[in-house]
XYZ file of C-alpha atoms in Angstrom:
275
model
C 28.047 54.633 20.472
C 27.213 51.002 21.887
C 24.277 49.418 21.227
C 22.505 46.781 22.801
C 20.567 43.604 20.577
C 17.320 43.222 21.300
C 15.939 39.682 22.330
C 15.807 38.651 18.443
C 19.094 39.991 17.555
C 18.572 43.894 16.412
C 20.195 46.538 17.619
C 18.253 48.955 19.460
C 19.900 52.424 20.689
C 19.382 52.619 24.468
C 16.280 55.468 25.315
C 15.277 54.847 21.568
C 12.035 56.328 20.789
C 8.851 53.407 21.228
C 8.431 54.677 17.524
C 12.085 53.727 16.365
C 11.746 50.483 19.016
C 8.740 48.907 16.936
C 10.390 49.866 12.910
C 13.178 47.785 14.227
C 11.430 44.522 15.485
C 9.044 45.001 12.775
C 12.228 44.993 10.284
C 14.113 42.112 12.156
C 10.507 39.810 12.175
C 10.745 39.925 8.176
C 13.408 37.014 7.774
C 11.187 35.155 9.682
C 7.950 35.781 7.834
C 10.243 34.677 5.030
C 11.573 31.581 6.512
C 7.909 30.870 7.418
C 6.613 30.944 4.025
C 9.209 29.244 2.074
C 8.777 26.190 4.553
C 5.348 26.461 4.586
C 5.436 26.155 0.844
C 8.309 23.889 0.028
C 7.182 20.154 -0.585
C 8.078 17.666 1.826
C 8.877 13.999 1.638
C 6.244 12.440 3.404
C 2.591 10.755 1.591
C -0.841 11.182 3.651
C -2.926 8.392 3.006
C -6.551 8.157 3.776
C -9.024 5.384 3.571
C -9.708 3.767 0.332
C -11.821 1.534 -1.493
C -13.296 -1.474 -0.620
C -14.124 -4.372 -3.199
C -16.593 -7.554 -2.709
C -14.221 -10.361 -4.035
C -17.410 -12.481 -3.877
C -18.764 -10.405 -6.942
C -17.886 -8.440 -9.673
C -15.643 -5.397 -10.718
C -16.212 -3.080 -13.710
C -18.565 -5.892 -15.360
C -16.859 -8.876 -14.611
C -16.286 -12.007 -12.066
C -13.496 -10.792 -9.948
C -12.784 -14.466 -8.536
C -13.461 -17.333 -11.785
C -13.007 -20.869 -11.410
C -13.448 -23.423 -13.689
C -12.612 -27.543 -13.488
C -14.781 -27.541 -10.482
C -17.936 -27.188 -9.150
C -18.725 -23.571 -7.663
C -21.614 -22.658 -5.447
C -23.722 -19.682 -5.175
C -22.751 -17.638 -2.297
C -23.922 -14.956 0.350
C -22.789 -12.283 2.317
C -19.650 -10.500 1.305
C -15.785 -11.051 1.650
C -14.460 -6.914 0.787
C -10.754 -6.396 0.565
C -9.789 -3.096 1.893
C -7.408 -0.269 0.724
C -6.270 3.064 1.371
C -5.621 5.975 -1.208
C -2.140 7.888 -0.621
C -0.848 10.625 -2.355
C 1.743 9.672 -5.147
C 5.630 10.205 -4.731
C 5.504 13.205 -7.534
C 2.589 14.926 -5.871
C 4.360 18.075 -3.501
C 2.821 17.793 0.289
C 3.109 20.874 1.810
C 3.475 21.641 5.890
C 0.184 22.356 6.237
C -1.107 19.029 4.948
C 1.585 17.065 7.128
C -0.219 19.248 10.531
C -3.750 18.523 9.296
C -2.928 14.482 8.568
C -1.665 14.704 12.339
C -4.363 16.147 13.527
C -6.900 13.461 12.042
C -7.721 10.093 12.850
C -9.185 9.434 9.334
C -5.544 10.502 7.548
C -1.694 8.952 8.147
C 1.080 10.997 7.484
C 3.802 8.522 6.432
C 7.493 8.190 5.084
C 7.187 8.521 1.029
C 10.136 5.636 1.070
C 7.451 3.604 3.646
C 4.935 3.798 0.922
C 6.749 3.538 -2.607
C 9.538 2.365 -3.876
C 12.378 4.830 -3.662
C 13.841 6.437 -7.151
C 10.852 4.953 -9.123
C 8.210 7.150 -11.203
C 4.833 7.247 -11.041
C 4.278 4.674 -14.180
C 7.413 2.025 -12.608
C 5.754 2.169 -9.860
C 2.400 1.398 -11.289
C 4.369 -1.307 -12.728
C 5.815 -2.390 -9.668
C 2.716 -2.591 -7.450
C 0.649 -4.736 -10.543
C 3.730 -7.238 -10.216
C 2.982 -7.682 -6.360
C -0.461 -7.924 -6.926
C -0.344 -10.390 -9.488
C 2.378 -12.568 -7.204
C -0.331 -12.178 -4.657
C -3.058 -13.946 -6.637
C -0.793 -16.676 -7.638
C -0.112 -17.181 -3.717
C -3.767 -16.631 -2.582
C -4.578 -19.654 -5.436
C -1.807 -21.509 -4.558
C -2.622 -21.352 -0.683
C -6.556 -21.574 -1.004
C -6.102 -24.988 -3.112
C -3.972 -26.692 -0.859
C -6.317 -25.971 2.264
C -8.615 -27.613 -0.010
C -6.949 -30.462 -1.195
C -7.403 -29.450 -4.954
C -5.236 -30.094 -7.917
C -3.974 -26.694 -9.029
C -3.515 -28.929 -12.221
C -7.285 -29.230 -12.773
C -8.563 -26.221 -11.171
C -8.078 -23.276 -12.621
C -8.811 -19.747 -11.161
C -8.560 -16.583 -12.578
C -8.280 -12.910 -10.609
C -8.977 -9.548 -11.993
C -9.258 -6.674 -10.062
C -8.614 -3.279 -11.436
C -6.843 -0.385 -9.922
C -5.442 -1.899 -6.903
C -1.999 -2.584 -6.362
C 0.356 -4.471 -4.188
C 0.811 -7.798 -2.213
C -2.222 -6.826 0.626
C -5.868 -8.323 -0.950
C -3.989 -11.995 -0.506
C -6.078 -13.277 2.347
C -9.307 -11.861 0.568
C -8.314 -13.513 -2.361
C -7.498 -16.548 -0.688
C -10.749 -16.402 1.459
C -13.004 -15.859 -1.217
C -11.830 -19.067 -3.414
C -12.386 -20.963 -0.223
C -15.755 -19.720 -0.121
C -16.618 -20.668 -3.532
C -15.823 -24.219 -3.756
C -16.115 -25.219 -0.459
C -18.250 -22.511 1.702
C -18.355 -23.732 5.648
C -17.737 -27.301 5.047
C -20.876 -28.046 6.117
C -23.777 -26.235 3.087
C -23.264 -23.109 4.057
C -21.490 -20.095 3.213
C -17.798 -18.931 5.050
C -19.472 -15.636 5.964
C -22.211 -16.491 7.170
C -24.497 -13.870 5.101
C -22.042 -11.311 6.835
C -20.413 -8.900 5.043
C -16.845 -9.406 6.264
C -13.499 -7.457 5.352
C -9.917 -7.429 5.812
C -6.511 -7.554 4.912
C -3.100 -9.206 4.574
C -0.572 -10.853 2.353
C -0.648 -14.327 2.283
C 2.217 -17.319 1.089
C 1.773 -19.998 -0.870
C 1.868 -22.144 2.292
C -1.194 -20.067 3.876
C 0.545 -17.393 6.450
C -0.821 -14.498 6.929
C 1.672 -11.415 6.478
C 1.381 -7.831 7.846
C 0.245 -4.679 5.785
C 0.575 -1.079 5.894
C -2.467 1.272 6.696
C -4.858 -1.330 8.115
C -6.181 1.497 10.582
C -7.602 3.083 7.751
C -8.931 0.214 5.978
C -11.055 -0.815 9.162
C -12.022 2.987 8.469
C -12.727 1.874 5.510
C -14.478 -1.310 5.813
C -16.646 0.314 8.473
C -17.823 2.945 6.132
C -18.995 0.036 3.493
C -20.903 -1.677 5.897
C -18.568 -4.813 7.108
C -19.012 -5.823 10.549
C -16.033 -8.216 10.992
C -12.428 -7.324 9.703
C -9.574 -9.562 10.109
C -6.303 -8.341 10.829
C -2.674 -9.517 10.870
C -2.458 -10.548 14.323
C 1.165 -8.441 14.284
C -1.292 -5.305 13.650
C -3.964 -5.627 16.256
C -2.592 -2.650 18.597
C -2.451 -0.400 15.119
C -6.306 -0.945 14.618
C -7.805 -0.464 18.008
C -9.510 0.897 19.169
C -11.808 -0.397 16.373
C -14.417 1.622 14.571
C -17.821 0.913 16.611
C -19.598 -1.671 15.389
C -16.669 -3.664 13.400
C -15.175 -6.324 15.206
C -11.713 -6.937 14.945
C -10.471 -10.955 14.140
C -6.656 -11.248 14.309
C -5.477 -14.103 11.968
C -1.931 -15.741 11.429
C -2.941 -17.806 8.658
C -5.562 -19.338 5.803
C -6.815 -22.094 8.090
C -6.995 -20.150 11.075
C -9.282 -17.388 9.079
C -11.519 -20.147 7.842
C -12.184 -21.342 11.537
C -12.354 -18.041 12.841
C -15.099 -17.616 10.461
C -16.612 -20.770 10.495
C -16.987 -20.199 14.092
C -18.230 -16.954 13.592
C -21.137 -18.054 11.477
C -22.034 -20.645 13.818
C -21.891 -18.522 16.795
C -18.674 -19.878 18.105
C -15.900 -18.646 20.207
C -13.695 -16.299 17.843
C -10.277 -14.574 18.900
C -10.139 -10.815 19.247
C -7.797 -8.327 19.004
């Protein structure tokens, strides 16, 4: 007898009854049920990240300072200078299909390369290890970079950084800005943010430029939802970030001393770049 296949491959008798017709596509879709739920279960190598925390380097973190200086002089300050993260999911968590579809989908998640996001063939505790040794190279930078715009002897002036559970090389420029702020405000009396509560991000060099970060859409997200009106961006990142959550305007920066006019001219009502 010859048979025929059907449009998905199973042979179908011709004049078969409607009856034997339907057990035998019914029979042929089961592989692909199967195939269906095995992918739909099977972890994939991607991390969705989402908008994280946001810290006031101006004040304090689980009790303490988070910027301390001591051999100089340190004013009281205003307003608020917030560094801005996001929260991914670690490279041992599984991230199933339907996760990857719904980060897609959302404006508020990024679905992203694990290797894009951690180090590859590291665990969860190297890793931890891994992003505390950026962050700490990070403060010595910001420090580093924040003193010489000021003209201070990193010899006499010491500062300390502590912030807890945040990792990696991106708080720089907060760092940075805030230890400006402290000993030296405007330049003029008054304070770098001009009572504002400002945010950002962006890894910064000893010699004061400004380097680009990952996930700074979500961390104007982020800064938005803590109540910053200004963010400043790496000026390499300005077309990830806009359009710009409304009411947080977007400052791109290259480095130290551009930030600190950009905000100097922000708090005296000045002309200020945009992204």
């Amino acid at each position: 007898m010859i048979t025929r296949p059907s449009r998905d491959g199973a042979a179908v008798r011709p004049g078969a009854s409607p009856r034997v017709r339907a057990r035998v596509l019914a029979l042929s879709a089961v592989p692909l049920v199967v195939l269906l739920a095995v992918v739909g279960l099977a972890p994939l190598p991607y991390s969705v990240a989402r908008p994280g925390q946001t810290t006031d380097v101006l004040g304090s973190d689980r009790g303490g300072e988070v910027i301390s200086i001591s051999g100089a002089s340190v004013r009281e300050t205003s307003g608020q200078l917030r560094m801005a993260a996001i929260q991914a999911t670690g490279p041992q968590v599984a991230v199933r299909v339907g996760e990857v579809i719904d980060g897609w989908s959302r404006t508020d998640r990024a679905v992203m390369p694990k290797d894009a996001v951690f180090p590859a063939g590291l665990s969860d505790a190297e890793i931890a290890r891994h992003n505390l040794a950026d962050m700490k190279s990070s403060q010595h930078a910001a420090t580093a970079a924040a003193l010489a715009l000021l003209g201070k002897d990193p010899g006499r002036v010491k500062v300390k950084l502590a912030l807890d559970g945040v990792g990696g090389p991106s708080a720089g420029l907060m760092f940075s800005l805030g230890i400006v702020d402290k000993l030296d405000g405007d330049g003029s009396g008054g304070d770098l943010t001009g009572g504002r509560s400002i945010a950002g991000t962006g890894t910064i060099d000893a010699d004061g430029t400004v380097g680009a970060v990952g996930g700074a859409a979500l961390k104007t997200q982020a800064a938005r939802r803590d109540g910053a009106s200004v963010f400043l961006v790496p000026k390499a990142e300005c077309a990830q970030v806009r359009p710009a959550p409304a009411g947080l305007r977007l400052v791109p920066v290259t480095t130290l001393k551009g930030a600190v006019q950009a905000l100097r001219a922000l708090a005296k009502g000045g002309a200020v770049p945009s992204c």
